[in-house]
Coordinates of C-alpha atoms and ligand atoms in Angstrom, one line a residue:
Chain Z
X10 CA 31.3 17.4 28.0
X11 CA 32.1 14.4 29.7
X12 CA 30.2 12.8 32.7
X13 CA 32.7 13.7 35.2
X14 CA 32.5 17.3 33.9
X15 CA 28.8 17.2 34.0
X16 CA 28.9 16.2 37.5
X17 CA 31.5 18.3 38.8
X18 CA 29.9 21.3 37.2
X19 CA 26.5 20.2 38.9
X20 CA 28.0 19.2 42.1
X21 CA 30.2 22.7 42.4
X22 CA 27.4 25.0 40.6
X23 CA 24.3 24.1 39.9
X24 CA 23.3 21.6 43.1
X25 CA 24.1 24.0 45.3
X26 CA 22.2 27.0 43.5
X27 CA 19.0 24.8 43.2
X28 CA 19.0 23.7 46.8
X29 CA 19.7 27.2 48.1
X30 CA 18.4 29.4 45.6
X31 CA 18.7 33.0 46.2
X32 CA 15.4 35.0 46.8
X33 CA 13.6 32.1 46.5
X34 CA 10.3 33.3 47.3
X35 CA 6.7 35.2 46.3
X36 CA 7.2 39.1 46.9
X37 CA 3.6 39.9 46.2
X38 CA 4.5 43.5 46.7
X39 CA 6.9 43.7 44.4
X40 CA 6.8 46.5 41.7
X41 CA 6.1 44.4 38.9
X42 CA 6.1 41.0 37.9
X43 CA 7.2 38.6 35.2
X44 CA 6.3 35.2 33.9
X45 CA 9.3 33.0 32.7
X46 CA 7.7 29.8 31.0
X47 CA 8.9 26.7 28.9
X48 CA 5.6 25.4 27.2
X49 CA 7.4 23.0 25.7
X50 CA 8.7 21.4 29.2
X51 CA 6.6 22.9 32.1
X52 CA 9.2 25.1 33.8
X53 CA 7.2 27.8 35.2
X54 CA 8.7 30.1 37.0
X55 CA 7.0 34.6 38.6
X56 CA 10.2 37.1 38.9
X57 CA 9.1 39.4 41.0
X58 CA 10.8 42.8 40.1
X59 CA 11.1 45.6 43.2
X60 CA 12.0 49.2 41.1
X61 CA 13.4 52.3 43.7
X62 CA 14.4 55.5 41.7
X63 CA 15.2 54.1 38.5
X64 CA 17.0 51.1 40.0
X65 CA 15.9 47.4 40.1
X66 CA 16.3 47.6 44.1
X67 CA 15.4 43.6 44.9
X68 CA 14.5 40.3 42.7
X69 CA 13.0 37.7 44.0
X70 CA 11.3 34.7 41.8
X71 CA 9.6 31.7 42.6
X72 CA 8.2 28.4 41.0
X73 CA 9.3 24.9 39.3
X74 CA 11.4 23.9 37.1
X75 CA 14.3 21.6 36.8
X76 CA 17.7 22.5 38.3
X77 CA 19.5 24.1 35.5
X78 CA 16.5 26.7 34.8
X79 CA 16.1 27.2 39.1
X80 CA 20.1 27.9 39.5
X81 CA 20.1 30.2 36.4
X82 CA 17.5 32.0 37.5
X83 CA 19.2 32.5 41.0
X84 CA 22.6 33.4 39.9
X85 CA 20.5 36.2 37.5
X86 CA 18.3 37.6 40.2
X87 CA 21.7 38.4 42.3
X88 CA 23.2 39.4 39.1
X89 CA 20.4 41.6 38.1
X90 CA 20.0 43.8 41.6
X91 CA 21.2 47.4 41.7
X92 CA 21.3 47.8 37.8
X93 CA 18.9 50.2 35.9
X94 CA 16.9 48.9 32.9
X95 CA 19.6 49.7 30.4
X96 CA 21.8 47.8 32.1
X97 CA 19.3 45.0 32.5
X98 CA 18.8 44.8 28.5
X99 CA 22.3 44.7 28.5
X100 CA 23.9 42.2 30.5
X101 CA 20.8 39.4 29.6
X102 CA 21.6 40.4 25.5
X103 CA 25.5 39.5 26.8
X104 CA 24.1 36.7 28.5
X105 CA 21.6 35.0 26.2
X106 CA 24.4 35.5 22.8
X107 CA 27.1 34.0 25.0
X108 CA 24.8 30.5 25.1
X109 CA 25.1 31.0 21.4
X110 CA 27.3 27.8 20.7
X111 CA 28.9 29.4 18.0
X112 CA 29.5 33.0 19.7
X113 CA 32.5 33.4 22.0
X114 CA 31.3 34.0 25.9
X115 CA 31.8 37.5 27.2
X116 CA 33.2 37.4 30.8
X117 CA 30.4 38.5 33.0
X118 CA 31.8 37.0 36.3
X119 CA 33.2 33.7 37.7
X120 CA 29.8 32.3 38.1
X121 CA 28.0 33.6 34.9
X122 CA 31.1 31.9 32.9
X123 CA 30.9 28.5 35.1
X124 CA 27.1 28.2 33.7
X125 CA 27.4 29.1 30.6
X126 CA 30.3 26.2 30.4
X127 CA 26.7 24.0 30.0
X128 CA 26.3 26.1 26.8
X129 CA 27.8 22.9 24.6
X130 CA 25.5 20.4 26.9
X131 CA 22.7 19.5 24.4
X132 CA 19.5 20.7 24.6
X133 CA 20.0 22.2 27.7
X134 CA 20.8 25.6 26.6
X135 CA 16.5 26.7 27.1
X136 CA 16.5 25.5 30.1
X137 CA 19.8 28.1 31.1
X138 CA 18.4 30.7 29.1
X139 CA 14.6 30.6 30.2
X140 CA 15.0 33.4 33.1
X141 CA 17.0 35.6 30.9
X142 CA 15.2 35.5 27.8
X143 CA 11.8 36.6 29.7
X144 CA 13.7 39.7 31.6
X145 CA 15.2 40.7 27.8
X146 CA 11.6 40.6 26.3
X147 CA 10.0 42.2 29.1
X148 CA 12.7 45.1 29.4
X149 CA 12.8 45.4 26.0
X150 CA 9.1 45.9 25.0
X151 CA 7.7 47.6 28.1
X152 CA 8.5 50.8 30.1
X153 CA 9.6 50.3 33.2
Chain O
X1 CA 13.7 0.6 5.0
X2 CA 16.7 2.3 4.2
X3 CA 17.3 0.2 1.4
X4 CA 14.1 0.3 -0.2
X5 CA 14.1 4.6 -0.1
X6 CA 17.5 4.8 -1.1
X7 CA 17.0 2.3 -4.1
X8 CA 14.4 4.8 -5.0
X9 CA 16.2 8.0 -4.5
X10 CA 19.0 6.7 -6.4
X11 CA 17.7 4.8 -9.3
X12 CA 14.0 5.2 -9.9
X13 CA 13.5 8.3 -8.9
X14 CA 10.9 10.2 -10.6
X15 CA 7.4 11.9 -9.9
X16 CA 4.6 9.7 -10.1
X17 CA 1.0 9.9 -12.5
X18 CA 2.5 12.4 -14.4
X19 CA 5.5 10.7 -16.4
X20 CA 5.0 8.6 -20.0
X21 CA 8.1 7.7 -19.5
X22 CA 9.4 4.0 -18.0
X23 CA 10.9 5.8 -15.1
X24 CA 7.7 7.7 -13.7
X25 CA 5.2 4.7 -14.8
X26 CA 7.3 2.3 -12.4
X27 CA 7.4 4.9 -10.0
X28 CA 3.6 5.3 -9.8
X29 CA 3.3 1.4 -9.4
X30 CA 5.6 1.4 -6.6
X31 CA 3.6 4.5 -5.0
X32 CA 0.4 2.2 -5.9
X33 CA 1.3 -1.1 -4.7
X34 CA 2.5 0.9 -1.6
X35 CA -1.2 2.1 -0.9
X36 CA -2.4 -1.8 -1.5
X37 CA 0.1 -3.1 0.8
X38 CA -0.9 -0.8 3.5
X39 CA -4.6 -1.7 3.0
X40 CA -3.4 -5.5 3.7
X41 CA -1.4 -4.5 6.4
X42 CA -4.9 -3.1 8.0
X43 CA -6.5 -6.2 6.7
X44 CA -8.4 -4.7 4.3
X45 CA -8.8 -5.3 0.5
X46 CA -9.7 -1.4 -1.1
X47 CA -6.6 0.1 -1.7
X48 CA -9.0 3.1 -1.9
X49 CA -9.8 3.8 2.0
X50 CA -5.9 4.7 2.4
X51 CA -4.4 8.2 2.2
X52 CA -0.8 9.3 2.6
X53 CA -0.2 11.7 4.7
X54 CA 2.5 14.0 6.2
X55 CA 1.5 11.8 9.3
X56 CA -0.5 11.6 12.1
X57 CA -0.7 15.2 13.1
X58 CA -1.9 15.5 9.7
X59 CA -3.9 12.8 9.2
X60 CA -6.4 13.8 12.1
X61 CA -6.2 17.6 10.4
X62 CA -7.3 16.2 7.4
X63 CA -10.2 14.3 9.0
X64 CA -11.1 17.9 10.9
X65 CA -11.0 20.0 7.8
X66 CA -12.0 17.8 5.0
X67 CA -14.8 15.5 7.2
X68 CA -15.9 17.0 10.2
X69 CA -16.1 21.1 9.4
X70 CA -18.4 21.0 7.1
X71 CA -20.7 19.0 8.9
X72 CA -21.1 20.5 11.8
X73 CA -24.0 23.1 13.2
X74 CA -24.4 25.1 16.1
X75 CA -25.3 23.1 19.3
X76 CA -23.0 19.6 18.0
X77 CA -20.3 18.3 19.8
X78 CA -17.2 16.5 19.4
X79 CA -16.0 14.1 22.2
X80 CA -12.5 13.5 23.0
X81 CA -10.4 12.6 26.1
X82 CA -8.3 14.1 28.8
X83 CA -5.4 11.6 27.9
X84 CA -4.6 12.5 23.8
X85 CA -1.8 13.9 22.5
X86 CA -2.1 17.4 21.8
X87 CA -2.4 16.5 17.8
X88 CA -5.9 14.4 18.9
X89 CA -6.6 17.4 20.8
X90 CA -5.9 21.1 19.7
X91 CA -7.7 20.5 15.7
X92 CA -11.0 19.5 17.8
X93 CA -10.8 22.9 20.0
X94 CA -10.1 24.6 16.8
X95 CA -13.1 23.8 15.7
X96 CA -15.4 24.2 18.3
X97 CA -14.4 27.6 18.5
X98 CA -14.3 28.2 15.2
X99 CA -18.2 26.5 14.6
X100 CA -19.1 27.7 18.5
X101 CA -19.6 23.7 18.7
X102 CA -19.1 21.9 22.8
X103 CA -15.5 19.9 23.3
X104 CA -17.0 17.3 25.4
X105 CA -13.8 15.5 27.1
X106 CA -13.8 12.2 28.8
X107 CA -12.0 12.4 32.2
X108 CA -9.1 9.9 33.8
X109 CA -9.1 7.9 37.1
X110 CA -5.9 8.6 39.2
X111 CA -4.6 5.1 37.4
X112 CA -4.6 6.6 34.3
X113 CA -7.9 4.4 33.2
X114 CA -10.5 6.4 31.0
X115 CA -13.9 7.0 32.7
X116 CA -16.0 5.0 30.7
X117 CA -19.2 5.7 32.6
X118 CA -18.2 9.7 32.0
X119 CA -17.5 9.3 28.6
X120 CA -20.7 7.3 28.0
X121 CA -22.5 10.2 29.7
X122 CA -20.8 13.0 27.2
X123 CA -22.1 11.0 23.6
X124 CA -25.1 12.2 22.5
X125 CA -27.4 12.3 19.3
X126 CA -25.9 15.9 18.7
X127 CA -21.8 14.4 19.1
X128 CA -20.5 14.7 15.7
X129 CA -17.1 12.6 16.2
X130 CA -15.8 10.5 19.0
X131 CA -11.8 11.1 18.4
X132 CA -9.5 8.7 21.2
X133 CA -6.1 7.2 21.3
X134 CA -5.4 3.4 21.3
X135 CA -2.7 3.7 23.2
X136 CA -1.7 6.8 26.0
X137 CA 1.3 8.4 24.9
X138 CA 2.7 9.0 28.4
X139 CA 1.1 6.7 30.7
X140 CA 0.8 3.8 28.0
X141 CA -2.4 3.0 28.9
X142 CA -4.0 0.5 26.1
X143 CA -7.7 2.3 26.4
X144 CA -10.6 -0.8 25.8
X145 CA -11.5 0.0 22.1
X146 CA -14.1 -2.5 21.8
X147 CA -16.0 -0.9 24.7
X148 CA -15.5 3.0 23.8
X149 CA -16.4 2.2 19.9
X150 CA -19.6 0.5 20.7
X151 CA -20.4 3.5 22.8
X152 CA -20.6 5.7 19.6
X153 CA -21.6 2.9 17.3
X154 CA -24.6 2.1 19.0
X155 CA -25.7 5.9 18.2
X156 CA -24.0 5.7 14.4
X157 CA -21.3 8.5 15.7
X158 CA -18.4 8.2 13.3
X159 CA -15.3 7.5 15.6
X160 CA -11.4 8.4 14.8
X161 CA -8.7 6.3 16.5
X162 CA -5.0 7.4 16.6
X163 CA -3.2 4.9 16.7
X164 CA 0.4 6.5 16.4
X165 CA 1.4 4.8 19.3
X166 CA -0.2 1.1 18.6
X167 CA 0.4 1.1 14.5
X168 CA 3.8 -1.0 15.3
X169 CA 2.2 -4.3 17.8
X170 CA -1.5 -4.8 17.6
X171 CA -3.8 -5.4 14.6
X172 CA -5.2 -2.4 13.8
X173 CA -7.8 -1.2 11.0
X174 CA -10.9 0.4 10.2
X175 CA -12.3 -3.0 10.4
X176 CA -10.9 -4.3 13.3
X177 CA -11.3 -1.6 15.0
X178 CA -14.6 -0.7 14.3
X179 CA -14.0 2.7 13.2
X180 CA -14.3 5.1 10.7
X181 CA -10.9 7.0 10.9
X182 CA -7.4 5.4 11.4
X183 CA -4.6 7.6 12.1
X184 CA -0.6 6.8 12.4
X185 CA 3.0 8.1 11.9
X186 CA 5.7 6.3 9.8
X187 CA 8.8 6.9 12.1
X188 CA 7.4 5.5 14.7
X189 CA 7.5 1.8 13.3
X190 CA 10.5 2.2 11.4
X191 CA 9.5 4.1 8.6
X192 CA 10.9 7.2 7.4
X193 CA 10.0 10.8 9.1
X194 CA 7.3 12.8 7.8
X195 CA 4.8 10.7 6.0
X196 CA 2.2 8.4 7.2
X197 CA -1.4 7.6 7.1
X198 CA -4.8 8.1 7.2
X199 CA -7.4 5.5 6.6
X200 CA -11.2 6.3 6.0
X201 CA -14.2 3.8 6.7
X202 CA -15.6 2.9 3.3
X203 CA -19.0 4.5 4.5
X204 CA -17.2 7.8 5.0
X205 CA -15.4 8.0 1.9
X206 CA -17.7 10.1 0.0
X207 CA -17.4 12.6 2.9
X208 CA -13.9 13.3 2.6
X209 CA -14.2 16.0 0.5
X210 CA -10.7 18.0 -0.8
X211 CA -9.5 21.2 1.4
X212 CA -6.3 21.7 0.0
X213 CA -6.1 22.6 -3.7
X214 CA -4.0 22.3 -6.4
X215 CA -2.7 19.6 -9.0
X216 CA -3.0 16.1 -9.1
X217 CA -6.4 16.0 -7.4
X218 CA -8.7 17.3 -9.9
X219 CA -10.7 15.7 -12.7
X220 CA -11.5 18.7 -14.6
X221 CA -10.4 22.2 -14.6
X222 CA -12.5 25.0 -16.0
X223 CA -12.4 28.9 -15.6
X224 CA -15.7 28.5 -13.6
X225 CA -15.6 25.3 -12.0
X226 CA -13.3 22.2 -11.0
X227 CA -14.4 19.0 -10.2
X228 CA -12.2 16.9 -7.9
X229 CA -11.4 13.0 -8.3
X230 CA -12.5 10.7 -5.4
X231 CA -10.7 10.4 -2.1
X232 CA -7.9 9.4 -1.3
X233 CA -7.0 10.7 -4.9
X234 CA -8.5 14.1 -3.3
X235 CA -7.0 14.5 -0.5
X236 CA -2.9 15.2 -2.4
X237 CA -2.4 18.0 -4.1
X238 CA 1.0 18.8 -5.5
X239 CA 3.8 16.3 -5.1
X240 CA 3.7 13.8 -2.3
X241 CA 6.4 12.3 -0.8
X242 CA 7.0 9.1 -2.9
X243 CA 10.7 7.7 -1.5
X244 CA 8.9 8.1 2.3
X245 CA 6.2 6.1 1.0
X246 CA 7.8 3.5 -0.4
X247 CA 10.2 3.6 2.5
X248 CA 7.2 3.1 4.5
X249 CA 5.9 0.1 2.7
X250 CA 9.2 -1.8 3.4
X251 CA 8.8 -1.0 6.8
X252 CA 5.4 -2.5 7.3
X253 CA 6.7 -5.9 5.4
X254 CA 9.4 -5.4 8.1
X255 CA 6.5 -5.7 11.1
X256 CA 5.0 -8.1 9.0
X257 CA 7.6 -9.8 8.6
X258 CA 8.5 -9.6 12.4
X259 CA 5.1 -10.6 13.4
X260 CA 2.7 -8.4 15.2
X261 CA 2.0 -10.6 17.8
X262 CA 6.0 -11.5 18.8
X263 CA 6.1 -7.4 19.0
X264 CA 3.6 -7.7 21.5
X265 CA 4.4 -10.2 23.8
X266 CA 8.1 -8.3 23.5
X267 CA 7.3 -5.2 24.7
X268 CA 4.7 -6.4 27.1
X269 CA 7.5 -8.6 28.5
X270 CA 9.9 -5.6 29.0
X271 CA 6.9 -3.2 30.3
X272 CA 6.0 -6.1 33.3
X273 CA 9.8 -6.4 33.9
X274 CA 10.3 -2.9 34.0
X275 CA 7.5 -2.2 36.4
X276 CA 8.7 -5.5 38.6
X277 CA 12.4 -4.0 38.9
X278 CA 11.4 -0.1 39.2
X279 CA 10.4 0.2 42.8
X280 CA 13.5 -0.4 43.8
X281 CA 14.6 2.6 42.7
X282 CA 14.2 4.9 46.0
X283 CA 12.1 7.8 45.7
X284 CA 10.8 6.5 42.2
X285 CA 6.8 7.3 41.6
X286 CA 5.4 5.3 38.8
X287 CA 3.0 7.7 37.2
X288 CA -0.6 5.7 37.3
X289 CA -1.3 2.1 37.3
X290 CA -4.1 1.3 34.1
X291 CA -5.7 -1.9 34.0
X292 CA -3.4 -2.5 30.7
X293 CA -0.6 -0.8 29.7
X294 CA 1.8 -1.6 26.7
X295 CA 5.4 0.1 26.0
X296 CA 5.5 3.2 27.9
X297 CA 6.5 4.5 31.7
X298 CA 6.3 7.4 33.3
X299 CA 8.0 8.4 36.5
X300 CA 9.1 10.7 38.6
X301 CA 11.9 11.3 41.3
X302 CA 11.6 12.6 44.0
X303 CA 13.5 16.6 44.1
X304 CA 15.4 15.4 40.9
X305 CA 13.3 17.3 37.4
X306 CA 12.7 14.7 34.9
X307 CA 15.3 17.3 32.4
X308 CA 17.9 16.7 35.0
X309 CA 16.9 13.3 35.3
X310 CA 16.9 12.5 31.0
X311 CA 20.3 14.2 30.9
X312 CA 22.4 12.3 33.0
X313 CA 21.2 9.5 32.1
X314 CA 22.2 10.4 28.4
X315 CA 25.9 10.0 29.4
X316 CA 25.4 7.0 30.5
X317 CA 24.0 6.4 26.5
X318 CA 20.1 6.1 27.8
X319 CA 17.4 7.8 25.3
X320 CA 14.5 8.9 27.7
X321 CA 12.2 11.6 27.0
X322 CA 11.1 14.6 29.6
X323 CA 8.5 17.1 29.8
X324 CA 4.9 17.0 28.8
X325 CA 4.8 14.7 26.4
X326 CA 2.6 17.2 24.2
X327 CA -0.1 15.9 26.2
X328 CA -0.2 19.4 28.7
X329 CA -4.1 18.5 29.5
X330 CA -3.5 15.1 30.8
X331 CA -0.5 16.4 33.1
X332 CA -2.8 19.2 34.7
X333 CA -5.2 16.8 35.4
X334 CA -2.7 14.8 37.7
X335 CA -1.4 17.6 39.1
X336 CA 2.2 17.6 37.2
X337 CA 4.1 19.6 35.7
X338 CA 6.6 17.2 33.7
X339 CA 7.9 13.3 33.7
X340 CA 10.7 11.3 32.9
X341 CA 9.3 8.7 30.1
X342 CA 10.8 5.1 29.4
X343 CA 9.7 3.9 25.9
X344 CA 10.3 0.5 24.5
X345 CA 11.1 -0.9 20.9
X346 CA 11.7 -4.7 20.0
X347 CA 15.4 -4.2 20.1
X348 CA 15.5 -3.4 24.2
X349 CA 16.6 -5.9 26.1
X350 CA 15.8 -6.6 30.2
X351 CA 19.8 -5.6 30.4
X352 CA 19.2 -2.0 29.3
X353 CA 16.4 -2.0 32.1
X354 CA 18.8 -3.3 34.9
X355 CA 21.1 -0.4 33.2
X356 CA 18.8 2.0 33.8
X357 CA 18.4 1.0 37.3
X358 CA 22.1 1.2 38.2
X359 CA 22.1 4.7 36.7
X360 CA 19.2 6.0 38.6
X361 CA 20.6 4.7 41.6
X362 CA 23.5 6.5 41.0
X363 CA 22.0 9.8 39.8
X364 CA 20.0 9.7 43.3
X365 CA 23.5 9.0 45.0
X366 CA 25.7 11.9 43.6
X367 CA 22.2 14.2 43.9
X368 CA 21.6 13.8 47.8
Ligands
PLP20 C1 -0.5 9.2 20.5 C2 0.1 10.2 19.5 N1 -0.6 10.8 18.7 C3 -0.1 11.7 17.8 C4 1.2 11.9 17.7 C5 1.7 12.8 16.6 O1 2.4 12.2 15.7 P1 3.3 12.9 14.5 O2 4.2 13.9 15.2 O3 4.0 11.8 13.8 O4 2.3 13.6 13.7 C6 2.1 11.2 18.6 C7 3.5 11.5 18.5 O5 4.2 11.3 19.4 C8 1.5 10.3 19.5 O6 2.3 9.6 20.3

């Protein structure tokens, strides 16, 4: 990726996402909540889960991290609302092997395929993945 | 470097104090004068106070299994500091849990400075190590050895010294330093990855006594009992890494050859410059302000994550490092969560630090 991709991509996607990030806020009511955290970097970041009649009804997260991990993380919680658990596992499994460098991305939608462009933009991909990864393990090994 | 490891791997390479063959006896007198050259480079003359290691990580296990466990009783404690890198840290909490021992730690000023009053207060007749960096691996603080060691010495505490982050520009050594552990990395003076050293006080060398068991160590070997040669001939059991050490011995005739001291003044040029030209980077924090620093900055911008930061700068062909710096403890206790970190070598030049302004100027531009 070249600089002016990089930037573009930022400037069009990411930027925007970081500075406005959907749900960006505690929800100390929520139903359940989630830690998402890079021990290796710091990014730190509570998704709060809100569950009505088997559906994930509202997400909402909130902490720090750097821009790529904050606008992932937004584009997921919006991505993530009105689906049932199933359908949780599913779409971060679709997610998380798309960022596989050598796996072909599955469209999930225009924005979900503009981020995981920064899948061949070097040691970057935890950073994208960070979010997903800790809805996947939580979904995956506890009954929601 | 290169040259002397490749040399090896292609033409003399064989396992050393095994062979009684031409091939494995030059070998072994390579590996040898390796471990003599090493002790000169730490101004010392016995060959016998130096171990090679996987590196520092290792080194300082090595001192926590082989030296400090079994000495220590319930109610000792081991000092260390808020400022080390998680390897001078984590083998210490290890084993205060594991022995129910205190971790005493020495706290920071908000310029990155070690509390020396604090850390006089923590040492007492029941500390079993003082372990310390020379130099910070984030806020490149050079901490005042001479003081801190005669803290311990005064009450005959043994003291261990990483100097990963030194090894390269000042003269270090049990000796010179005045303490009874040494500890550094070979790939971070231009030696190879994955091997470096560990050098033991002569009045702690009967202590080190061998952890890790196998061949090449021993002196006899019975069904009931094994008796164990004397360190640093201990402390390596199965093959060690000869081409990295010989790899490393060139290296430190390269330093040598350099000059120490012209390292020095290089790096402590581009560190002044560097903190001269920074500020006038807007929205640039400079993370502390030690009395003496050497080789390493840390900063932050402001609403730009030091990830964000280290990447696009790496299209513009700049190396900088962000995170935590394995050194989580130190970054709590300043209240942050991650920094951007400018390190220097003796091949940067003032240029690449004007570069680096220009492209944090521009990074803040396209970002607001
Ligand atoms: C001060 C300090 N201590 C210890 C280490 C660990 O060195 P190694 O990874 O070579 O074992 C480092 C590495 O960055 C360091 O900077």
């Amino acid at each position: 990726m070249t600089k002016q991709e990089l930037q573009q991509l930022y400037k069009c996607e990411i930027l925007p996402e970081n500075e406005k990030p959907y749900h960006f806020q505690k929800s100390l009511e929520a139903s359940f909540s989630i830690e998402a955290y890079n021990a290796i970097c710091g990014d730190k970041y509570t998704l709060y889960f809100d569950i009505s009649e088997g559906q994930i009804s509202s997400v909402y997260f909130y902490g720090i991290g750097c821009a790529l991990s904050k606008a992932s993380i937004s584009i997921m919680c919006k991505n993530m609302e009105n689906l049932n658990p199933e359908n949780i596992i599913n779409l971060s499994k679709k997610f998380i092997s798309g960022m596989n460098p050598e796996h072909p991305s599955k469209p999930i939608n225009k924005k979900i395929q503009l981020l995981q462009k920064l899948k061949d933009f070097n040691g970057r991909g935890d950073c994208i993945k960070l979010g997903w990864e800790a809805v996947k393990n939580h979904f995956e090994n506890n009954e929601v | 470097m290169v040259t002397a490891q490749s040399q090896f791997d292609l033409y003399e390479n064989a396992n050393i104090h095994r062979g009684m063959y031409d091939l494995s006896n030059q070998a072994t007198k390579k590996f040898e004068n390796a471990r003599t050259q090493t002790a000169r480079f730490l101004g010392c003359n016995n060959a016998d106070t130096i171990a090679f290691t996987q590196g520092t990580t290792a080194s300082i296990n090595i001192v926590a299994q082989s030296f400090l466990a079994p000495r220590l009783q319930v109610g000792d404690n081991i000092v260390t500091t808020i400022m080390e890198h998680h390897a001078n840290f984590i083998p210490w909490q290890m084993l205060a849990k594991k022995y129910q021992i205190e971790l005493r730690i020495a706290p920071m000023n908000k310029d990155g400075d070690l509390d020396l009053i604090e850390l006089k207060s923590l040492i007492d007749h029941k500390t079993q190590l003082l372990a310390v960096s020379h130099v910070s691996n984030t806020l490149g603080t050079i901490h005042p050895l001479d003081e801190i060691t005669r803290l311990a010495k005064n009450k005959e505490i043994p003291i261990l010294i990483d100097a990963a982050q030194s090894a390269c520009h000042f003269e270090i050594g049990v000796d010179s330093l005045n303490c009874d552990f040494l500890t550094f990395s070979g790939h971070k003076m231009f030696g190879p990855f994955g091997v470096g050293i560990l050098q033991v006080s002569e009045k702690y060398l009967g202590d080190m006594i061998p952890f890790n068991f196998g061949g090449g160590i021993i002196k006899d070997v019975q069904i009931e009992k094994t008796s164990f040669r004397n360190f640093p001939h201990n402390l390596d059991a199965g093959t060690p890494n000869v081409s990295g050490v010989i790899g490393l011995a060139a290296a430190l005739k390269l330093i040598s050859d350099i000059g120490k001291s012209d390292m020095e003044s290089h790096l402590n040029n581009l560190t002044l410059f560097a903190l001269d030209q920074l500020p006038q980077v807007p929205g640039i924090e400079i993370i502390g302000n030690p009395k003496k620093r050497i080789g390493i900055i840390s900063f932050n911008l402001k609403n730009i994550h030091p990830h964000d930061i280290a990447s696009f700068l790496n299209k513009d062909g700049i190396a900088l490092r962000a995170g935590m710096h394995c050194t989580q403890p130190l970054l709590r206790s300043m209240g942050l969560q991650a920094t951007a970190r400018i390190s220097f070598s003796i091949y940067n030049k003032e240029e690449e630090i004007n570069k680096l302004i220009l492209s944090l100027k521009e990074l803040i531009n396209f970002w607001s």
